[in-house]
mmCIF file of C-alpha atoms in Angstrom:
data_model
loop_
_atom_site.group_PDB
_atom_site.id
_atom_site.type_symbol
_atom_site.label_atom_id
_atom_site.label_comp_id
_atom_site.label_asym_id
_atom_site.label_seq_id
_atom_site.Cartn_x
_atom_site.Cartn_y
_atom_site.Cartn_z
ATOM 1 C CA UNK A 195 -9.659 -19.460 16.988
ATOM 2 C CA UNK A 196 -7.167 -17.228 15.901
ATOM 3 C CA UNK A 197 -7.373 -15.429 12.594
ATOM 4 C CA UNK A 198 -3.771 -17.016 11.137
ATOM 5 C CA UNK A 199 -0.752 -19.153 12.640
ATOM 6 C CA UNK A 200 2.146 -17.865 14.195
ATOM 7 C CA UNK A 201 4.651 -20.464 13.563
ATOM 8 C CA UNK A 202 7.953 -21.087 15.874
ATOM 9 C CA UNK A 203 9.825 -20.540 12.678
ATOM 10 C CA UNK A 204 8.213 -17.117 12.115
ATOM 11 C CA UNK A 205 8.391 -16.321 16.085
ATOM 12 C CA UNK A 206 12.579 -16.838 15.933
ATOM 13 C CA UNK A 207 12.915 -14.305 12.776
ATOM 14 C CA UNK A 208 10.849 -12.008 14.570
ATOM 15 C CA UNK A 209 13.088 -11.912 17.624
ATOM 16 C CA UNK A 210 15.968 -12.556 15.962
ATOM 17 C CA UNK A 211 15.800 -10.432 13.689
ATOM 18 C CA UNK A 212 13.143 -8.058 13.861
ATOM 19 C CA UNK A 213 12.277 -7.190 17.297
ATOM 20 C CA UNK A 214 15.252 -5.132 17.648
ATOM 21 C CA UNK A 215 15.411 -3.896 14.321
ATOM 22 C CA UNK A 216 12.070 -2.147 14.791
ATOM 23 C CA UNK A 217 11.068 0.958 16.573
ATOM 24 C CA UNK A 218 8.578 0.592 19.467
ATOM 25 C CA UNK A 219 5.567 2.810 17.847
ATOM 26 C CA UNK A 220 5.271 1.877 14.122
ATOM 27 C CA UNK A 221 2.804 3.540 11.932
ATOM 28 C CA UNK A 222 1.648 1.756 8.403
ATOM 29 C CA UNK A 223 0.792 4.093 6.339
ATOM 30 C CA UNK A 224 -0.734 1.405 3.536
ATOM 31 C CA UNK A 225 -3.463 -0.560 4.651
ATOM 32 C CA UNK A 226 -6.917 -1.851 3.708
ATOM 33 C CA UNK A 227 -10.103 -2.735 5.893
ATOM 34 C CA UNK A 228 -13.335 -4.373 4.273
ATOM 35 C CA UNK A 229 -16.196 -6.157 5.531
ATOM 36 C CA UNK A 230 -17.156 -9.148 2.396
ATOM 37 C CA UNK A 231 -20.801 -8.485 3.623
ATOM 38 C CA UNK A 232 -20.302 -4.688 2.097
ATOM 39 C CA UNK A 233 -18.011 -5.194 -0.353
ATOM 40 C CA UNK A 234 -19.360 -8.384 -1.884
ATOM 41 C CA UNK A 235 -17.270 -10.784 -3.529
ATOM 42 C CA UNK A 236 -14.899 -10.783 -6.233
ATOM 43 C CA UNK A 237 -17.390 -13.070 -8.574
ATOM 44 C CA UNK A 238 -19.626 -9.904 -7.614
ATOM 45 C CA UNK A 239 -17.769 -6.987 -9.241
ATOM 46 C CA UNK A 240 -19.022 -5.552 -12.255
ATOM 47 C CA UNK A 241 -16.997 -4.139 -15.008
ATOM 48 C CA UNK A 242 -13.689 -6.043 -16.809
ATOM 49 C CA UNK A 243 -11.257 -6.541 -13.828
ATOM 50 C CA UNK A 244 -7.869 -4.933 -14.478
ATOM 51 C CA UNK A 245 -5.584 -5.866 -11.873
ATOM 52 C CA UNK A 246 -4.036 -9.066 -10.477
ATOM 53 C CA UNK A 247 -6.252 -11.849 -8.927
ATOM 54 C CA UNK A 248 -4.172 -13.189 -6.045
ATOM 55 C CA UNK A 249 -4.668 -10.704 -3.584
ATOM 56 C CA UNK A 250 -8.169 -12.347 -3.422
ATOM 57 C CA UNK A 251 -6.656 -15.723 -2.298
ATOM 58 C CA UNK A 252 -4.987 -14.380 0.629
ATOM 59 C CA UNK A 253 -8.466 -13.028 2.993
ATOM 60 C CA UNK A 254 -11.617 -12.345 1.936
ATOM 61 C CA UNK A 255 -12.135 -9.776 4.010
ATOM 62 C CA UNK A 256 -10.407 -7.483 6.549
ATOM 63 C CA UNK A 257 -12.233 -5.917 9.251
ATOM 64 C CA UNK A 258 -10.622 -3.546 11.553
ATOM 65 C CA UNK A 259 -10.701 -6.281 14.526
ATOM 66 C CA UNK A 260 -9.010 -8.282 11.821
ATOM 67 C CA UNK A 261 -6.236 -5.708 10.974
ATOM 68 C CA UNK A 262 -5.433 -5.192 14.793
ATOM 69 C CA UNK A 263 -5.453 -8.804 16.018
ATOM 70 C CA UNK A 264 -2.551 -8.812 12.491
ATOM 71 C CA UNK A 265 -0.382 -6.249 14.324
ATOM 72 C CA UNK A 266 -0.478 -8.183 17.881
ATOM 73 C CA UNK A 267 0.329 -11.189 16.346
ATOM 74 C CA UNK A 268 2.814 -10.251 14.467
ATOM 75 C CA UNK A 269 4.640 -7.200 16.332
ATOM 76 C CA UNK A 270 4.414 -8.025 19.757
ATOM 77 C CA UNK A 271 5.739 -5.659 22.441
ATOM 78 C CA UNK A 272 5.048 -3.220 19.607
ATOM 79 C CA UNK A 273 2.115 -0.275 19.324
ATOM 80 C CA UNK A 274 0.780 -0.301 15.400
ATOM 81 C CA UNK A 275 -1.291 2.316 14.109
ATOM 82 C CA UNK A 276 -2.445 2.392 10.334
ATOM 83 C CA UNK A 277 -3.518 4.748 7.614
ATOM 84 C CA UNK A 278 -6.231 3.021 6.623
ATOM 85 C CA UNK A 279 -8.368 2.892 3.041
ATOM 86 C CA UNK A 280 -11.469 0.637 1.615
ATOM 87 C CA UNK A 281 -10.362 -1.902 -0.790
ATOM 88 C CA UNK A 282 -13.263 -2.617 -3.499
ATOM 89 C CA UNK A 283 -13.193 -2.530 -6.953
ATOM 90 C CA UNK A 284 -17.640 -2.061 -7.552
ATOM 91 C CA UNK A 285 -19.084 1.508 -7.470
ATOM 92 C CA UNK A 286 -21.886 -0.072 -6.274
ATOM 93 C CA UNK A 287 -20.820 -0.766 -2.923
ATOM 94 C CA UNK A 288 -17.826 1.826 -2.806
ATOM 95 C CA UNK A 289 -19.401 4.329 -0.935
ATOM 96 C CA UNK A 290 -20.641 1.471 1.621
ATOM 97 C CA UNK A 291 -16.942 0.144 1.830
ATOM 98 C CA UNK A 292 -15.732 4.291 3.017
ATOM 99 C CA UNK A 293 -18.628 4.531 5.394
ATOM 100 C CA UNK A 294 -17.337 1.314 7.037
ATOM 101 C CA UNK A 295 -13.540 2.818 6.982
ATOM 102 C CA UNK A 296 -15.067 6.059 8.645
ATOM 103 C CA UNK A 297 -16.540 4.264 11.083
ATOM 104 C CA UNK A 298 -13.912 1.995 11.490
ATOM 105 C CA UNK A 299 -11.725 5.583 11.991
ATOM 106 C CA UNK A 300 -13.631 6.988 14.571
ATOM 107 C CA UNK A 301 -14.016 3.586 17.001
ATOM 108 C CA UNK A 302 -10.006 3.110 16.367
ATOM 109 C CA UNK A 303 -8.579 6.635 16.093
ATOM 110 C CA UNK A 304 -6.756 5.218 13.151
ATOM 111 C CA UNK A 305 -6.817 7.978 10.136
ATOM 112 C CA UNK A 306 -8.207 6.894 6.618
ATOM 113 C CA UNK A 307 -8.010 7.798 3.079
ATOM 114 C CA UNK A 308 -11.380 8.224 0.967
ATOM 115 C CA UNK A 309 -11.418 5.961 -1.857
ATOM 116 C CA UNK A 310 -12.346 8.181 -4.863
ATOM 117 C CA UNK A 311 -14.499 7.325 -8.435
ATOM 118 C CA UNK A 312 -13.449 9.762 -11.113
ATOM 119 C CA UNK A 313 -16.496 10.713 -12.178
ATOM 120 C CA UNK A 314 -17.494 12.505 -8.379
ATOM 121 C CA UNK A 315 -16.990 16.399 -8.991
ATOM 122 C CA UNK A 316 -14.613 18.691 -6.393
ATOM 123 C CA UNK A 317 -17.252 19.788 -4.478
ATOM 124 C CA UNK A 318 -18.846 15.787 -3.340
ATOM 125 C CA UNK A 319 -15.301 14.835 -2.808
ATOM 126 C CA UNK A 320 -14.526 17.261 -0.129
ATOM 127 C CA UNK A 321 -17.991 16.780 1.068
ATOM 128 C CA UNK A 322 -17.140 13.214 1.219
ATOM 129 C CA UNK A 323 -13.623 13.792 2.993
ATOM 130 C CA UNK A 324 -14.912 16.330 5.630
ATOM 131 C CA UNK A 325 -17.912 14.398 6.761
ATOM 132 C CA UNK A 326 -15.506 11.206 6.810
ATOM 133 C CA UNK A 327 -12.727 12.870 8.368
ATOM 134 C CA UNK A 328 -10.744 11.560 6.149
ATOM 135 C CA UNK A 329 -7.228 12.981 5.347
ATOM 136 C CA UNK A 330 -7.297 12.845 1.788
ATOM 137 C CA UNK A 331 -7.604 10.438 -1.014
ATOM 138 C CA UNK A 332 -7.297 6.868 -2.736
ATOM 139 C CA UNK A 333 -8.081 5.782 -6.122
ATOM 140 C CA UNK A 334 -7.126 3.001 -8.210
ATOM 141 C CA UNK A 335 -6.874 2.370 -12.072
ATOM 142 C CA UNK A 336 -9.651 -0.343 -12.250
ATOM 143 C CA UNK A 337 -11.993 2.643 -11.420
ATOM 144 C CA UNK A 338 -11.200 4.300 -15.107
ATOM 145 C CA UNK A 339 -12.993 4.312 -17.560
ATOM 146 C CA UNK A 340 -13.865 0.981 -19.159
ATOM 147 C CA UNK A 341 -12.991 1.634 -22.292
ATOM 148 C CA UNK A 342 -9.338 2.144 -21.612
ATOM 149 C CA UNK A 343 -7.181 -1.196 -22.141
ATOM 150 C CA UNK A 344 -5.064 -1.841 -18.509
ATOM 151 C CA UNK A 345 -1.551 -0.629 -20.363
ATOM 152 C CA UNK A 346 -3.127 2.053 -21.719
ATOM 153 C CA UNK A 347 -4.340 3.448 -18.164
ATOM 154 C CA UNK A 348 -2.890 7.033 -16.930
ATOM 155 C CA UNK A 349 -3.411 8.795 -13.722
ATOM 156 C CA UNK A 350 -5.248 11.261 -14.247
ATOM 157 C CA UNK A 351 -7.758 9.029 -15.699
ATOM 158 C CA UNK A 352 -8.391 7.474 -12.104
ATOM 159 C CA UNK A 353 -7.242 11.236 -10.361
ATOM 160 C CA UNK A 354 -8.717 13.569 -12.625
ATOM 161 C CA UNK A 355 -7.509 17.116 -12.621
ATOM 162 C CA UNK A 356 -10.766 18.568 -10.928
ATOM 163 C CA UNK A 357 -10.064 16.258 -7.875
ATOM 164 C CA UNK A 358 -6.525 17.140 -7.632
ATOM 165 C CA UNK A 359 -7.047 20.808 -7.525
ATOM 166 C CA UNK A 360 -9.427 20.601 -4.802
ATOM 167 C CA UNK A 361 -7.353 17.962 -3.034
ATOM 168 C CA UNK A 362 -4.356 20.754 -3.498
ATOM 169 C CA UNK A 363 -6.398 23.622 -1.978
ATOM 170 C CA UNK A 364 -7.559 21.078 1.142
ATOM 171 C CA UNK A 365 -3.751 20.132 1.570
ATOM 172 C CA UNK A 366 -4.551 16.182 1.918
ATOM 173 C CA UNK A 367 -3.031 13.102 1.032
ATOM 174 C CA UNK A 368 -2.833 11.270 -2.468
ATOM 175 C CA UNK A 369 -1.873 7.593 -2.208
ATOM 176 C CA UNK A 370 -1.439 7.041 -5.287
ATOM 177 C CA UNK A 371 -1.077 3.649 -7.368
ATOM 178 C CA UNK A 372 0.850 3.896 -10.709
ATOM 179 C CA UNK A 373 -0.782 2.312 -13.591
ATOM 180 C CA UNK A 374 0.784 0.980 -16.806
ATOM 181 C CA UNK A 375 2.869 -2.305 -17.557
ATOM 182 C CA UNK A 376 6.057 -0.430 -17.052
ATOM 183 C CA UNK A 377 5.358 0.463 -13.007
ATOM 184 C CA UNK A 378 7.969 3.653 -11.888
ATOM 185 C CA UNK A 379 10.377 3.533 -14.999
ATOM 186 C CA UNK A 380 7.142 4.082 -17.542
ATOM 187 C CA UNK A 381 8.019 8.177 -18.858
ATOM 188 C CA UNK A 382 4.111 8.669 -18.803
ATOM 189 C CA UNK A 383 4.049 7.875 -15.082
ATOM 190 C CA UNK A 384 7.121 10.112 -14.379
ATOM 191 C CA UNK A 385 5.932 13.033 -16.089
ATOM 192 C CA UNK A 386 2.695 12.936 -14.866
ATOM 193 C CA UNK A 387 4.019 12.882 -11.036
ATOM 194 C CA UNK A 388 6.213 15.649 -12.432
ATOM 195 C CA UNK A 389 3.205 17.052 -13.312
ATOM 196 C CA UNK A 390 1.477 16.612 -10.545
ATOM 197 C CA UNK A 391 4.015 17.936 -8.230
ATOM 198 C CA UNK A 392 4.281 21.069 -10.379
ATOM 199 C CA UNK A 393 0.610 21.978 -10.813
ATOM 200 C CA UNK A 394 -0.513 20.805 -7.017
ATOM 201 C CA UNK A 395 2.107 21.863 -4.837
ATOM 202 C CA UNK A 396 0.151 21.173 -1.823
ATOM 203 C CA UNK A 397 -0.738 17.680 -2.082
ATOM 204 C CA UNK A 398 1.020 15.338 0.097
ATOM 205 C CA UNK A 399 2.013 12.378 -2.806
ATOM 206 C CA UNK A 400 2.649 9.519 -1.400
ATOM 207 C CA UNK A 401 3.522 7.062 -4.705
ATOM 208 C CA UNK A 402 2.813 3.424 -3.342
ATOM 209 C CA UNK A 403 5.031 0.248 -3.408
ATOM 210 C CA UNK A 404 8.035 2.304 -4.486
ATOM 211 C CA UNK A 405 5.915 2.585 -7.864
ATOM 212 C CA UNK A 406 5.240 -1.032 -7.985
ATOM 213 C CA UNK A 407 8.960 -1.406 -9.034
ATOM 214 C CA UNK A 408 8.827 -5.200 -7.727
ATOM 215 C CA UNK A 409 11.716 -6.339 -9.811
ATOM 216 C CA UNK A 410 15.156 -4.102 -10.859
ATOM 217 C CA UNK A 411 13.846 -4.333 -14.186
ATOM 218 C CA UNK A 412 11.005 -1.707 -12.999
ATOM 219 C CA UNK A 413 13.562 1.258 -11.874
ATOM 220 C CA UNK A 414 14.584 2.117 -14.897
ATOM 221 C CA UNK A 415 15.826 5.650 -14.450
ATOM 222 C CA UNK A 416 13.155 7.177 -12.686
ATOM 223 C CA UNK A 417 15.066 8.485 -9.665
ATOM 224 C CA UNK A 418 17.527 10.349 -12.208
ATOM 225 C CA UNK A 419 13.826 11.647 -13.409
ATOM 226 C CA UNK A 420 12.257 12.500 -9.770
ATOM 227 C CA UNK A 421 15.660 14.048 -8.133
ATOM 228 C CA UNK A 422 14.138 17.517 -8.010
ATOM 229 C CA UNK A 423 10.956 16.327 -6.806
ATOM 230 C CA UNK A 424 12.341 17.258 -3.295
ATOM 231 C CA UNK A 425 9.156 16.393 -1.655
ATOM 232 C CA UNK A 426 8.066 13.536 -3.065
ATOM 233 C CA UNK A 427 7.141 10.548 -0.782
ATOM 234 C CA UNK A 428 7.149 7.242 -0.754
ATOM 235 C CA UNK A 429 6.237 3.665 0.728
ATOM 236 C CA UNK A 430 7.575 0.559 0.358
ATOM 237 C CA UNK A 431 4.601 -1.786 0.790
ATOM 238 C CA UNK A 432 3.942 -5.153 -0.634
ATOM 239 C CA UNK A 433 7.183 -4.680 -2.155
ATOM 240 C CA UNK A 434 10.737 -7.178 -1.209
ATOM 241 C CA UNK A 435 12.959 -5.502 -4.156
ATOM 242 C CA UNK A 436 16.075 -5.066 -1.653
ATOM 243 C CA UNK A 437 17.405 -3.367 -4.959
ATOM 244 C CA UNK A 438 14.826 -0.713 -5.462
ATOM 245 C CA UNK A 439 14.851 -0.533 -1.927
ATOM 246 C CA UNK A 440 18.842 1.082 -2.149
ATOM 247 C CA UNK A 441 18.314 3.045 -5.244
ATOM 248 C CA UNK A 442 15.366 4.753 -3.537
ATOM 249 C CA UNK A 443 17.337 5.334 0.131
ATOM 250 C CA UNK A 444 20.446 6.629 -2.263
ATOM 251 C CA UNK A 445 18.066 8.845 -4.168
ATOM 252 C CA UNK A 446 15.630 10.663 -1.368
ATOM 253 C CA UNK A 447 17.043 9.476 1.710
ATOM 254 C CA UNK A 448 15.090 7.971 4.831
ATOM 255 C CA UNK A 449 12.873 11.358 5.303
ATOM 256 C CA UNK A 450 10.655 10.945 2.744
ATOM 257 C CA UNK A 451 9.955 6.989 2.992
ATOM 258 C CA UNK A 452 7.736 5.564 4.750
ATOM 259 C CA UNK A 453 6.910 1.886 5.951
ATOM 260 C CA UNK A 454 3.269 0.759 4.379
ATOM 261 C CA UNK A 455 2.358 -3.473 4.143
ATOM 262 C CA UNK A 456 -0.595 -3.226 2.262
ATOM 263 C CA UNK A 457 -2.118 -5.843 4.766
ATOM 264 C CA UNK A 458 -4.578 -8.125 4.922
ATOM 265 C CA UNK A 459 -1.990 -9.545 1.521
ATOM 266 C CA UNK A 460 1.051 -9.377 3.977
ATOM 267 C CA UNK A 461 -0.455 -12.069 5.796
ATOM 268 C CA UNK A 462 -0.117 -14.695 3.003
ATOM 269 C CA UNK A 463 3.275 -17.151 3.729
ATOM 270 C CA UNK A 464 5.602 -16.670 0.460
ATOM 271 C CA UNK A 465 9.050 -15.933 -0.834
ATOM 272 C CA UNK A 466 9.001 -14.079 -3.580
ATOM 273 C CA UNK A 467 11.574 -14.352 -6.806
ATOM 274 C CA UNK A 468 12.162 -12.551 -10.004
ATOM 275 C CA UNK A 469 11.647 -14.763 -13.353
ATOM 276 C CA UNK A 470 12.152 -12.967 -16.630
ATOM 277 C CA UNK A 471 11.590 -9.277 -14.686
ATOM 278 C CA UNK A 472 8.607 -11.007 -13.514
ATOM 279 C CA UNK A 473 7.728 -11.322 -9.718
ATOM 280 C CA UNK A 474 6.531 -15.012 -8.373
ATOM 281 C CA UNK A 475 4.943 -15.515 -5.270
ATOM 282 C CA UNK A 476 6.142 -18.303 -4.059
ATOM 283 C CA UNK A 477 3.844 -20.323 -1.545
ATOM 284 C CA UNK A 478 3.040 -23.773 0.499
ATOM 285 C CA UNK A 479 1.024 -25.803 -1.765
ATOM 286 C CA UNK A 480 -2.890 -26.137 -1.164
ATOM 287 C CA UNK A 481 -2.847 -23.077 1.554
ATOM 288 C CA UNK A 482 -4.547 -20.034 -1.343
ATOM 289 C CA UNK A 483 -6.058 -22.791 -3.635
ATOM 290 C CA UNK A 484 -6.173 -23.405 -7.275
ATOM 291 C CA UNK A 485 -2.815 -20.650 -8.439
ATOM 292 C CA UNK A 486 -2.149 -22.801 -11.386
ATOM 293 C CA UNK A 487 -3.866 -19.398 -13.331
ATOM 294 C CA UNK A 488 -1.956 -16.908 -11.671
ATOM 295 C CA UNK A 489 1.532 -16.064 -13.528
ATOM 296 C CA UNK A 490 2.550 -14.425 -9.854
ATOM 297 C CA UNK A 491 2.122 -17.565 -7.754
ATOM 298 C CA UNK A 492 3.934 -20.341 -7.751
ATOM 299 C CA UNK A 493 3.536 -23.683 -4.985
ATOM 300 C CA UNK A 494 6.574 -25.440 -3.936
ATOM 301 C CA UNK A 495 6.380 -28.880 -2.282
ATOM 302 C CA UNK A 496 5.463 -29.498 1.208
ATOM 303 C CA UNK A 497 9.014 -29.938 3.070
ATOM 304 C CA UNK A 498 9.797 -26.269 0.948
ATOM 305 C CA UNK A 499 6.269 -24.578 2.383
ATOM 306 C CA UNK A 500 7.268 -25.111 5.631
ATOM 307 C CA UNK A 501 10.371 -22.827 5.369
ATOM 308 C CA UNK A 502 7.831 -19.858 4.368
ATOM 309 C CA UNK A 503 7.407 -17.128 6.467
ATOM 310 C CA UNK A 504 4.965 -14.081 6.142
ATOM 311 C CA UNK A 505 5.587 -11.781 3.341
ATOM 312 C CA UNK A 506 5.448 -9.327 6.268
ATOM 313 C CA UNK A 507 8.575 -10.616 7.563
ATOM 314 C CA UNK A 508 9.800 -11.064 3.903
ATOM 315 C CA UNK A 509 8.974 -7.349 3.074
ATOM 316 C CA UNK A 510 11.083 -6.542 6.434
ATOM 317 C CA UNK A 511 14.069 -8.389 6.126
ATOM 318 C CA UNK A 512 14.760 -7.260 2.650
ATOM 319 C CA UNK A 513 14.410 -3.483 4.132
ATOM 320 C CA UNK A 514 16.643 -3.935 6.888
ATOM 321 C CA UNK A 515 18.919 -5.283 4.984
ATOM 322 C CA UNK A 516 18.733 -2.101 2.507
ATOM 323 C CA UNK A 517 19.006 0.203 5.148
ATOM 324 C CA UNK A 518 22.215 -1.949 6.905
ATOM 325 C CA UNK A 519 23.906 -0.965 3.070
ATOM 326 C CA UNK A 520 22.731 2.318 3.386
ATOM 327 C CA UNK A 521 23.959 2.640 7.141
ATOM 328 C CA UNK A 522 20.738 4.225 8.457
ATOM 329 C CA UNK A 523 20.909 4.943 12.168
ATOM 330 C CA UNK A 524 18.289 4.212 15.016
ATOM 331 C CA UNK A 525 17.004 7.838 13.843
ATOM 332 C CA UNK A 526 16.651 7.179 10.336
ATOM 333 C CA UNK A 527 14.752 3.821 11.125
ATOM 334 C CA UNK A 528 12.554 5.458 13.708
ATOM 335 C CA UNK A 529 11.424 7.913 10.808
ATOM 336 C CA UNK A 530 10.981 5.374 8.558
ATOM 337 C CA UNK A 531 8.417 3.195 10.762
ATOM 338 C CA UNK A 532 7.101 6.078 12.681
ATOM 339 C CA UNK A 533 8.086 9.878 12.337
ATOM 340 C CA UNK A 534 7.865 10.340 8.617
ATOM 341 C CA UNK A 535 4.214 9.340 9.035
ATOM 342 C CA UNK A 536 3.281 10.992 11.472
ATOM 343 C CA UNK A 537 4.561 14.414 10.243
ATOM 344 C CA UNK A 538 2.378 13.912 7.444
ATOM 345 C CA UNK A 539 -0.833 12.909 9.073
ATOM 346 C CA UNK A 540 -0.542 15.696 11.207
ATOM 347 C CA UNK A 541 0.393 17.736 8.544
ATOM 348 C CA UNK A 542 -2.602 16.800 6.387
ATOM 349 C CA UNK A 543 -4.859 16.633 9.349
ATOM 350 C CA UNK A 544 -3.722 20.492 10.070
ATOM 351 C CA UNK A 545 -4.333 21.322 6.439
ATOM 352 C CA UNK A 546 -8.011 20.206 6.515
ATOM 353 C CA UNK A 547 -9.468 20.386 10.275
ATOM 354 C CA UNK A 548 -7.542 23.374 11.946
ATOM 355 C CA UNK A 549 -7.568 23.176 15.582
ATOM 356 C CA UNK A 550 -8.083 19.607 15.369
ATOM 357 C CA UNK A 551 -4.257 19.050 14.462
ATOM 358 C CA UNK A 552 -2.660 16.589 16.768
#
């Protein structure tokens, strides 16, 4: 059986207008991998949950054999790779969830990210990342501490300082998820990446989603703030915002972005809109179940369902057509899916393992 549904509608956009438009090696820099049997569920998770609740309707798990079999059926005549990270929001199993990404790393030769708790010192998270061999780290704000309200949520209070500074003297990777209701245009995010940037020269900061700036309400002016950030990187996963798309391409160019999906999510069929600088998922009624809750998803009727394609596809098409404004050549694009990644995994893999550098 296979794991999802390729439809002929989502067949013609790929070859019409995908196929071509992508490089034949792709890296994605933004992905998770989970097994439910060491994660647990979501009814499982202890703690107050602080983030959104629909990413749970789309898989309940993602293996690696899951995350492959994505790329085939989605990119074919295409090689995939991923940077890979756990995706589990329970200390109790957290440490389960990166021993199955590290293993999951070693059968593949996909690199991963260790996902980090706050409260581990320096010295247990390089422990962690060398007998991983990971390339850096992942955190998330739900891991805070629980006292902190979700707006009131900064960075370092998932990436505390200790971590970075070790982090900074390894040379690895932060993927790093902004906090706060206001995503990239809130002025504590910006000057703590300022700050991070400043203090840590030698992390490689990769800020994820484009800063979660789904909607142009989320931009603000925070490229005006970043400009001299001149090494600042970013992905563009989970994110269709053709509009922070071009204000990020006129702002840092193609070198420093990267393309990330933040599968298994990208699986899930939807078109997503903007409703009072609000983002709305948009999908086939029935297919996630009850969404009536969730302010980000929103069924349509049957006949309307059946013009969905993958947010994938979605996530795509509004990049290409950013990059067609932005008249990026077959170079740029080739960085973009491929060669900016893979200058800064083997960067970061240099930085931490030597002679092991690719």
């Amino acid at each position: 059986m296979k794991l999802f549904e390729v439809t002929p509608l989502d067949r013609q956009i790929y070859e019409q207008e995908l196929k071509d438009f992508l490089p034949d090696k792709i890296i994605d820099i933004h992905t998770h991998v989970w097994k439910r049997s060491i994660r647990g569920t979501e009814e499982q998770t202890n703690g107050k949950k602080r983030t959104v609740s629909w990413p749970a309707m789309v898989a309940a798990e993602d293996p690696v054999e899951d995350l492959q079999e994505t790329y085939r059926l989605m990119f074919p005549g295409k090689q995939v790779s991923a940077l890979m990270f756990a995706s589990c929001h329970d200390r109790r199993t957290l440490q389960a969830c990166n021993d199955y990404v590290a293993d999951c790393s070693r059968r593949t030769g996909f690199p991963a990210l260790y996902y980090a708790r706050p409260e581990q010192s320096a010295d247990e998270i390089e422990m962690q990342i060398r007998a991983g061999g990971f390339l850096g780290l992942k955190s998330y704000l739900d891991l805070s501490p629980a006292y902190l309200p979700e707006p009131e949520i900064r960075v370092f209070d998932f990436f505390p300082p200790h971590q970075l500074e070790r982090l900074n003297a390894l040379g690895g990777i932060m993927m790093l998820h902004l906090p706060r209701p206001g995503r990239l245009r809130d002025p504590v995010n910006l000057a703590q990446i300022l700050e991070i940037k400043q203090r840590y020269p030698n992390i490689l900061l990769i800020v994820a989603h484009i800063g979660r700036a789904y909607c142009e309400a989320d931009v603000g002016n925070a490229f005006s703030v970043l400009q001299d950030s001149a090494d600042l990187l970013f992905d563009f996963s989970a994110n269709c915002c053709q509009y922070a798309m071009e204000r990020l391409l006129d702002a840092v160019g193609p070198g420093r972005i990267m393309f990330g999906s933040d599968l298994p999510i990208l699986r899930m069929r939807t078109k997503r809109i903007v409703e009072n600088d609000t983002y709305i998922n948009c999908v086939p009624p029935g297919l996630y179940g009850d969404v009536s809750q969730d302010r980000h998803m929103r069924e349509v009727s049957e006949a309307d369902g059946k013009k969905l394609t993958f947010f994938m596809y979605e996530e795509l098409l509004a990049f290409k057509r950013a990059s067609q404004r932005a008249g990026l050549s077959r170079a740029d694009l080739d960085g973009v899916f491929y060669g900016n990644s893979r200058r800064i995994l083997d960067q970061a893999l240099k930085n931490l393992y030597g002679e092991r550098a690719s």
